[in-house]
Coordinates of C-alpha atoms in Angstrom, one line a residue:
M1081 CA 0.0 0.0 0.0
S1082 CA 1.2 3.5 -0.8
T1083 CA 1.6 6.5 1.4
T1084 CA -1.3 9.0 0.9
P1085 CA -2.5 12.4 2.0
T1086 CA -4.2 12.5 5.5
D1087 CA -7.7 12.4 3.9
V1088 CA -8.4 10.0 0.9
R1089 CA -10.8 12.6 -0.4
D1090 CA -7.7 14.8 -1.2
V1091 CA -5.9 12.1 -3.2
I1092 CA -7.7 12.8 -6.4
G1093 CA -6.9 16.5 -6.2
H1094 CA -3.2 16.0 -6.3
G1095 CA -0.9 15.3 -9.3
R1096 CA -2.0 15.1 -12.9
M1097 CA -5.5 14.1 -14.2
T1098 CA -5.5 10.5 -15.2
G1099 CA -7.3 9.4 -18.4
R1100 CA -10.0 7.7 -16.4
Q1101 CA -10.5 10.8 -14.2
T1102 CA -10.9 12.9 -17.3
A1103 CA -13.4 10.4 -18.8
A1104 CA -15.5 10.5 -15.6
V1105 CA -15.6 14.3 -15.6
V1106 CA -16.4 14.5 -19.4
V1107 CA -19.3 12.0 -19.0
A1108 CA -20.7 13.9 -16.0
I1109 CA -20.6 17.2 -18.1
F1110 CA -22.2 15.3 -21.0
L1111 CA -25.1 14.2 -18.7
N1112 CA -25.7 17.8 -17.8
V1113 CA -25.9 18.7 -21.5
V1114 CA -28.4 15.8 -22.0
D1115 CA -30.5 17.2 -19.1
G1116 CA -30.4 20.7 -20.7
F1117 CA -31.9 19.3 -23.9
D1118 CA -34.5 17.2 -22.1
I1119 CA -35.7 20.3 -20.2
L1120 CA -35.9 22.4 -23.3
V1121 CA -37.3 19.8 -25.8
M1122 CA -40.8 20.9 -25.0
A1123 CA -40.0 24.5 -25.9
F1124 CA -38.6 23.3 -29.3
T1125 CA -41.7 21.1 -30.0
G1126 CA -44.4 23.3 -28.5
A1127 CA -45.8 24.7 -31.8
S1128 CA -46.1 21.2 -33.5
V1129 CA -47.5 19.6 -30.3
S1130 CA -50.1 22.4 -30.0
A1131 CA -51.1 21.9 -33.7
E1132 CA -51.4 18.1 -33.4
F1133 CA -53.4 18.1 -30.2
G1134 CA -55.3 21.3 -30.7
L1135 CA -53.9 23.0 -27.6
G1136 CA -54.4 26.7 -26.8
P1137 CA -51.8 28.8 -25.0
G1138 CA -53.1 27.8 -21.6
G1139 CA -52.7 24.1 -22.4
L1140 CA -49.3 24.5 -23.8
G1141 CA -48.2 26.5 -20.8
L1142 CA -49.2 23.6 -18.5
L1143 CA -47.1 21.2 -20.7
L1144 CA -44.1 23.6 -20.5
S1145 CA -44.4 23.7 -16.7
A1146 CA -45.0 19.9 -16.2
G1147 CA -41.4 18.9 -16.5
L1148 CA -40.3 21.8 -14.3
V1149 CA -42.7 20.6 -11.5
G1150 CA -41.3 17.1 -11.8
M1151 CA -37.8 18.5 -11.7
A1152 CA -38.5 20.4 -8.5
I1153 CA -40.1 17.4 -6.8
G1154 CA -37.3 15.1 -8.0
S1155 CA -34.6 17.3 -6.6
I1156 CA -36.3 17.7 -3.2
G1157 CA -37.9 14.2 -2.8
I1158 CA -35.6 11.8 -4.7
A1159 CA -32.2 13.4 -5.0
P1160 CA -31.5 13.1 -1.2
L1161 CA -31.6 9.3 -1.6
A1162 CA -28.2 9.6 -3.2
D1163 CA -26.8 10.4 0.3
R1164 CA -28.1 7.0 1.5
V1165 CA -27.8 4.6 -1.4
G1166 CA -25.0 6.2 -3.4
R1167 CA -24.7 8.8 -6.2
R1168 CA -23.9 6.3 -8.9
P1169 CA -27.0 4.1 -8.4
V1170 CA -29.3 7.1 -8.3
T1171 CA -27.7 8.5 -11.4
I1172 CA -28.0 5.2 -13.3
A1173 CA -31.7 4.8 -12.2
S1174 CA -32.5 8.4 -13.2
L1175 CA -30.9 8.0 -16.6
S1176 CA -32.8 4.7 -17.2
L1177 CA -36.0 6.5 -16.3
I1178 CA -35.3 9.5 -18.5
T1179 CA -34.4 7.3 -21.5
V1180 CA -37.6 5.2 -21.2
L1181 CA -39.8 8.2 -20.6
M1182 CA -38.3 10.2 -23.5
A1183 CA -39.0 7.3 -25.8
A1184 CA -42.5 7.0 -24.4
S1185 CA -43.1 10.7 -24.9
A1186 CA -42.3 10.2 -28.6
L1187 CA -45.3 7.8 -28.7
A1188 CA -47.7 9.9 -26.6
P1189 CA -51.2 9.6 -27.9
S1190 CA -52.6 12.8 -26.2
A1191 CA -51.6 16.0 -24.6
A1192 CA -52.6 14.6 -21.2
A1193 CA -50.3 11.6 -21.7
L1194 CA -47.5 13.8 -22.8
G1195 CA -47.9 16.1 -19.8
A1196 CA -47.8 13.1 -17.4
L1197 CA -44.7 11.8 -19.2
R1198 CA -43.0 15.2 -19.0
F1199 CA -43.7 15.4 -15.3
L1200 CA -42.2 11.9 -14.7
T1201 CA -39.2 12.8 -16.9
G1202 CA -38.7 15.9 -14.7
L1203 CA -38.5 13.6 -11.7
G1204 CA -35.6 11.8 -13.2
I1205 CA -33.8 15.0 -14.2
G1206 CA -34.3 16.6 -10.8
A1207 CA -33.0 13.4 -9.0
M1208 CA -29.9 13.3 -11.1
L1209 CA -28.8 16.9 -11.5
P1210 CA -27.3 17.4 -8.0
N1211 CA -25.0 14.3 -8.4
L1212 CA -23.4 15.7 -11.6
S1213 CA -21.7 18.7 -10.0
T1214 CA -20.5 16.3 -7.3
F1215 CA -18.9 13.9 -9.8
V1216 CA -17.3 16.8 -11.7
S1217 CA -15.9 18.3 -8.5
E1218 CA -14.7 15.1 -7.0
F1219 CA -13.0 13.5 -10.0
C1220 CA -11.0 16.7 -10.9
T1221 CA -7.6 17.6 -9.7
A1222 CA -7.4 21.0 -7.9
R1223 CA -6.0 22.7 -11.1
W1224 CA -8.9 21.7 -13.3
R1225 CA -11.7 21.8 -10.8
E1226 CA -12.9 25.3 -11.4
P1227 CA -12.8 25.2 -15.3
A1228 CA -14.7 21.8 -15.2
I1229 CA -17.3 23.2 -12.8
T1230 CA -17.8 26.2 -15.1
L1231 CA -18.3 23.8 -18.1
N1232 CA -20.7 21.8 -16.1
S1233 CA -22.7 24.8 -15.1
L1234 CA -23.1 25.6 -18.8
G1235 CA -24.7 22.2 -19.5
Y1236 CA -28.3 23.7 -19.7
A1237 CA -27.3 26.2 -22.4
L1238 CA -25.1 23.7 -24.2
G1239 CA -27.9 21.2 -24.2
G1240 CA -30.2 23.8 -25.7
T1241 CA -27.6 24.8 -28.3
I1242 CA -26.5 21.3 -29.5
G1243 CA -29.8 19.6 -29.0
G1244 CA -31.7 22.4 -30.7
L1245 CA -29.4 22.4 -33.7
L1246 CA -29.9 18.7 -34.1
A1247 CA -33.7 18.8 -33.4
A1248 CA -34.7 21.6 -35.8
P1249 CA -34.0 19.7 -39.0
L1250 CA -35.4 16.4 -37.5
I1251 CA -38.6 18.2 -36.5
A1252 CA -38.9 19.7 -40.0
A1253 CA -38.4 16.3 -41.7
Y1254 CA -40.1 13.9 -39.3
G1255 CA -42.3 15.9 -36.9
W1256 CA -42.0 16.7 -33.2
R1257 CA -41.8 13.1 -32.1
A1258 CA -38.3 12.9 -33.6
A1259 CA -37.0 15.4 -31.0
F1260 CA -38.1 13.0 -28.2
W1261 CA -36.5 10.1 -29.9
L1262 CA -33.3 12.2 -30.1
G1263 CA -33.6 12.8 -26.3
A1264 CA -34.0 9.0 -25.7
A1265 CA -30.9 8.4 -27.8
F1266 CA -28.9 11.0 -25.8
G1267 CA -30.2 9.4 -22.5
L1268 CA -29.2 5.9 -23.6
T1269 CA -25.7 7.1 -24.7
G1270 CA -25.3 8.8 -21.3
L1271 CA -26.4 5.6 -19.5
L1272 CA -23.9 3.4 -21.3
L1273 CA -21.1 5.9 -20.7
T1274 CA -21.9 6.2 -17.0
L1275 CA -21.9 2.5 -16.5
A1276 CA -18.5 2.3 -18.2
F1277 CA -16.7 5.4 -16.9
V1278 CA -18.3 6.9 -13.7
P1279 CA -17.6 5.1 -10.4
E1280 CA -19.2 5.8 -7.1
S1281 CA -18.4 9.0 -5.2
I1282 CA -15.5 8.5 -2.7
H1283 CA -17.0 11.3 -0.5
H1284 CA -20.2 9.3 -0.2
L1285 CA -18.4 6.1 0.7
V1286 CA -16.3 8.0 3.3
V1287 CA -19.3 9.7 4.9
R1288 CA -21.8 6.8 4.8
R1289 CA -19.0 4.3 5.8
P1290 CA -20.5 0.9 4.7
A1291 CA -18.9 -2.3 6.1
D1292 CA -16.7 -2.7 3.0
A1293 CA -16.0 1.1 2.6
L1294 CA -12.2 0.8 2.4
D1295 CA -12.4 -1.9 -0.3
R1296 CA -14.9 0.1 -2.3
V1297 CA -12.9 3.3 -2.0
N1298 CA -9.8 1.5 -3.2
D1299 CA -11.8 -0.1 -6.1
V1300 CA -12.8 3.4 -7.2
L1301 CA -9.2 4.7 -6.9
R1302 CA -8.0 1.8 -9.1
R1303 CA -10.7 2.5 -11.7
I1304 CA -9.5 6.1 -12.1
G1305 CA -5.9 5.2 -12.2
R1306 CA -4.9 6.1 -8.6
A1307 CA -3.0 4.2 -5.9
P1308 CA -5.0 2.6 -3.1
V1309 CA -4.9 3.8 0.4
D1310 CA -4.3 2.1 3.8
A1311 CA -7.1 3.6 5.8
L1312 CA -10.1 6.0 5.7
P1313 CA -10.2 9.2 7.7
A1314 CA -11.9 9.3 11.1
E1315 CA -15.7 9.5 10.9
E1316 CA -17.2 13.0 11.2
T1317 CA -20.3 14.4 12.8
V1318 CA -21.6 17.4 10.9
A1319 CA -24.4 19.6 12.3
R1320 CA -27.2 20.3 9.8
A1321 CA -28.3 23.8 9.2
R1322 CA -31.9 24.7 9.9
L1323 CA -34.2 27.1 8.1
A1324 CA -34.3 29.2 11.2
D1325 CA -30.5 29.8 11.0
M1326 CA -31.1 31.7 7.8
F1327 CA -33.2 34.3 9.6
R1328 CA -31.1 35.0 12.6
G1329 CA -30.2 38.7 13.0
P1330 CA -29.3 40.6 9.8
L1331 CA -29.4 37.3 7.8
G1332 CA -33.2 37.5 7.9
R1333 CA -33.2 40.5 5.6
T1334 CA -30.5 39.0 3.4
T1335 CA -32.5 35.8 3.0
V1336 CA -35.7 37.6 2.1
L1337 CA -33.9 39.7 -0.5
I1338 CA -32.2 36.6 -2.0
W1339 CA -35.4 34.6 -2.2
V1340 CA -37.2 37.5 -3.9
A1341 CA -34.3 37.9 -6.4
F1342 CA -34.0 34.2 -7.2
F1343 CA -37.8 33.8 -7.7
C1344 CA -37.9 36.7 -10.1
V1345 CA -34.8 35.8 -12.0
M1346 CA -35.9 32.2 -12.6
A1347 CA -39.4 33.3 -13.6
S1348 CA -38.1 35.6 -16.3
F1349 CA -35.4 33.1 -17.4
Y1350 CA -37.8 30.2 -17.8
F1351 CA -40.4 32.3 -19.5
A1352 CA -37.9 33.3 -22.1
N1353 CA -36.5 29.8 -22.6
S1354 CA -39.9 28.1 -22.6
W1355 CA -41.9 30.5 -24.8
T1356 CA -39.5 32.1 -27.2
P1357 CA -39.8 29.5 -30.1
Q1358 CA -43.6 29.6 -29.9
L1359 CA -43.8 33.4 -29.7
L1360 CA -41.5 33.8 -32.7
A1361 CA -43.6 31.4 -34.7
G1362 CA -46.8 33.1 -33.6
A1363 CA -45.4 36.5 -34.7
G1364 CA -45.0 35.3 -38.3
L1365 CA -41.7 33.4 -38.4
S1366 CA -41.6 29.8 -39.4
E1367 CA -41.5 27.0 -36.8
Q1368 CA -37.9 26.2 -37.7
Q1369 CA -36.9 29.9 -37.3
G1370 CA -38.6 29.8 -33.9
I1371 CA -36.6 26.8 -32.9
Y1372 CA -33.4 28.5 -34.0
G1373 CA -34.4 31.5 -31.9
G1374 CA -34.5 29.1 -28.9
V1375 CA -31.1 27.8 -29.9
L1376 CA -29.6 31.3 -30.2
L1377 CA -31.0 32.0 -26.7
S1378 CA -28.8 29.1 -25.5
V1379 CA -25.8 30.3 -27.5
G1380 CA -26.1 33.7 -25.9
G1381 CA -26.4 31.9 -22.6
V1382 CA -23.1 30.2 -22.9
L1383 CA -21.4 33.5 -23.7
G1384 CA -23.2 35.3 -21.0
A1385 CA -22.2 32.9 -18.2
L1386 CA -18.6 32.9 -19.4
V1387 CA -18.5 36.7 -19.6
F1388 CA -20.0 37.0 -16.1
A1389 CA -17.4 34.7 -14.7
A1390 CA -14.6 36.8 -16.3
V1391 CA -16.0 40.2 -15.3
A1392 CA -16.8 39.1 -11.7
V1393 CA -13.1 38.4 -11.1
T1394 CA -12.5 42.2 -10.8
V1395 CA -16.0 43.7 -10.3
P1396 CA -18.2 42.8 -7.3
A1397 CA -20.6 40.0 -8.3
K1398 CA -23.5 42.0 -6.9
L1399 CA -22.9 44.9 -9.3
V1400 CA -22.3 42.6 -12.3
E1401 CA -25.5 40.7 -11.4
A1402 CA -27.6 43.9 -11.2
G1403 CA -26.1 45.0 -14.6
A1404 CA -27.1 41.7 -16.1
L1405 CA -30.6 42.0 -14.8
V1406 CA -31.1 45.5 -16.1
G1407 CA -29.5 44.5 -19.4
G1408 CA -31.9 41.6 -19.7
A1409 CA -34.9 43.9 -19.0
V1410 CA -33.8 46.2 -21.8
M1411 CA -33.3 43.3 -24.2
F1412 CA -36.8 42.1 -23.4
V1413 CA -38.1 45.4 -24.8
V1414 CA -35.8 45.2 -27.8
F1415 CA -36.9 41.6 -28.5
S1416 CA -40.6 42.5 -28.2
L1417 CA -40.2 45.2 -30.8
A1418 CA -38.3 42.9 -33.2
L1419 CA -40.5 39.8 -32.7
S1420 CA -41.9 39.6 -36.2
Q1421 CA -38.6 40.4 -38.1
A1422 CA -36.5 37.3 -38.6
V1423 CA -32.9 38.7 -38.4
P1424 CA -33.4 41.4 -35.7
A1425 CA -35.5 38.9 -33.6
L1426 CA -32.8 36.2 -33.8
V1427 CA -30.1 38.7 -32.9
A1428 CA -32.2 40.0 -30.0
A1429 CA -32.8 36.4 -28.9
T1430 CA -29.1 35.8 -28.6
L1431 CA -28.7 38.9 -26.4
V1432 CA -31.7 37.9 -24.3
G1433 CA -30.0 34.6 -23.7
F1434 CA -26.7 36.4 -22.9
F1435 CA -28.2 38.5 -20.2
T1436 CA -30.6 36.1 -18.7
N1437 CA -28.1 33.3 -18.4
A1438 CA -25.5 35.7 -17.0
A1439 CA -28.1 36.6 -14.4
I1440 CA -28.8 33.0 -13.4
A1441 CA -25.0 32.3 -13.1
G1442 CA -24.6 35.5 -11.2
M1443 CA -27.3 34.6 -8.6
Y1444 CA -25.4 31.5 -7.6
A1445 CA -22.3 33.6 -7.1
V1446 CA -24.2 36.3 -5.1
V1447 CA -26.0 33.8 -2.9
A1448 CA -22.9 31.7 -2.1
T1449 CA -21.1 34.7 -0.7
R1450 CA -24.0 36.0 1.5
Y1451 CA -24.1 33.2 4.0
P1452 CA -21.4 32.0 6.5
S1453 CA -19.8 28.7 5.5
A1454 CA -21.6 26.8 8.3
I1455 CA -25.0 27.3 6.5
R1456 CA -23.9 28.2 3.0
G1457 CA -25.1 24.9 1.4
A1458 CA -28.5 25.2 3.0
G1459 CA -28.7 28.8 2.1
V1460 CA -28.0 28.1 -1.6
G1461 CA -30.4 25.1 -1.5
W1462 CA -33.3 27.1 -0.1
A1463 CA -32.7 30.0 -2.5
V1464 CA -32.7 27.6 -5.5
G1465 CA -35.8 25.9 -4.2
V1466 CA -37.7 29.2 -4.0
G1467 CA -36.4 30.1 -7.4
R1468 CA -37.8 26.9 -8.9
L1469 CA -41.3 28.1 -7.8
G1470 CA -40.8 31.0 -10.2
A1471 CA -39.6 28.7 -12.9
I1472 CA -42.7 26.5 -12.5
L1473 CA -45.2 29.4 -12.4
A1474 CA -43.8 31.5 -15.3
P1475 CA -44.6 29.2 -18.3
T1476 CA -48.1 28.6 -17.0
L1477 CA -48.7 32.2 -16.3
A1478 CA -47.5 33.2 -19.7
G1479 CA -49.9 30.7 -21.3
W1480 CA -52.8 32.0 -19.3
L1481 CA -52.0 35.6 -20.3
L1482 CA -51.8 34.6 -24.0
A1483 CA -55.1 32.8 -23.6
T1484 CA -56.7 36.0 -22.2
G1485 CA -55.7 37.9 -25.4
M1486 CA -52.3 39.4 -24.5
G1487 CA -49.8 39.3 -27.3
G1488 CA -46.2 38.2 -27.3
R1489 CA -44.9 41.8 -27.1
G1490 CA -47.0 42.4 -23.9
L1491 CA -45.6 39.2 -22.4
F1492 CA -42.1 40.4 -22.7
V1493 CA -43.1 43.7 -21.0
V1494 CA -44.7 41.8 -18.1
F1495 CA -41.7 39.5 -17.6
L1496 CA -39.1 42.3 -17.6
L1497 CA -40.7 43.6 -14.4
P1498 CA -39.4 40.6 -12.3
M1499 CA -35.9 41.3 -13.6
L1500 CA -36.1 44.9 -12.4
V1501 CA -37.4 43.8 -9.0
A1502 CA -34.6 41.3 -8.8
A1503 CA -32.0 44.0 -9.6
G1504 CA -33.3 46.1 -6.8
A1505 CA -33.2 43.2 -4.3
V1506 CA -29.6 42.4 -5.3
L1507 CA -28.5 46.0 -4.9
A1508 CA -30.1 46.1 -1.5
L1509 CA -28.0 43.2 -0.2
G1510 CA -25.2 44.0 2.2
R1511 CA -21.6 43.0 2.0
P1512 CA -20.6 39.3 1.5
A1513 CA -20.5 37.3 4.7
A1514 CA -16.8 36.5 4.1
A1515 CA -15.9 40.2 4.1
T1516 CA -17.2 41.0 7.5
S1517 CA -16.6 39.2 10.8
E1518 CA -19.9 40.6 12.2
A1519 CA -21.9 38.8 9.5
A1520 CA -20.1 35.5 10.2
A1521 CA -20.6 35.9 14.0
E1522 CA -24.3 36.4 13.7
V1523 CA -24.9 32.7 13.0
K1524 CA -21.8 30.8 14.2
Q1525 CA -22.5 27.1 14.2
P1526 CA -26.1 26.1 13.4
S1527 CA -28.0 24.0 15.9
P1528 CA -28.5 20.3 15.0
A1529 CA -31.8 19.7 13.2
P1530 CA -34.4 17.9 15.3

């Protein structure tokens, strides 16, 4: 046996990336891209689905929200199972479910059946997503961890870009069901790659400590080309943060502002990503041009997230985030004015994607620095959960407003308002917790959950 760092969890972070480590990280990032396409596929197929099943805007809005509802429930109710049974089994089960359900969606006989299948697919996506960032972080060396996490965070936009470019000609040639067959093919590919290249999380094995933990840890190390270890670190007892800890002292005001901002940002983001293809087609563009509008939204999103990360190195994240939100609101106005003109609309779609994705990326950066380390994970988790409520409500609300007679231009005006509210909430936040000892002292160590 070889001499190792004090904690086996640090072993992977040292030295050079092995080929098997790289493969595990690349597969995990690919799975995030697959999830990005699976979430957006309803936006790409919405016009054709509505035509086949005779759906109005309200019905389509419910279909667009169905997957997001499942995703929220999956992340809250199923994803935590990974802490008990393992991240790899939950990921494999989720991928299997997603693959089968995407294929079943391609055969859906009615809008109601498709809605149920979208909800169930969302359960699988929500259950799997939290594991992917863990795999990327754990299987990278320290040098490559941040770039890999950045690429992983762009999975949603990359999935929309790559998947949309492939889906548009398929839909034009074979109909909307072809897009779901494409999603099933992506899922099956991801499942096979995961079985071949992604081992169990070492962190999970160390924390859960099954009877054969050391043997299983060493098996993982061998699979990724690392030397085995002699022993595991001592077991740890970690206090869990409670919701009440996020409302102690000045943190109460911070939490309210963060929840308002995250809810509003996600509402505007998911409205734009869910409805843009349909609104472009409804304004006179072809269905294929509408799909390409959704693709360009994702292209702009990739650029926006990267630019945000670069600018935030020298400018406070709070100011960059507020700028992205105001910029997004302005671009909503520009997009609404260009809705029926192909070239200006597609250019505006790219810029809408740029600012809205930068705003989403920025919210994670802002939230993570507003809580002391002891409750940071819980603070981010609750903020994202509240944000998902906005993500779920926005597509349905947009469909209802369209059904009442509001046009696409009016919708963009309505949904720019949440971005302005979010910008105000972000600007009202105080200094990052790490920058002031007073903020950190307000919470100290959270009490154990009952």
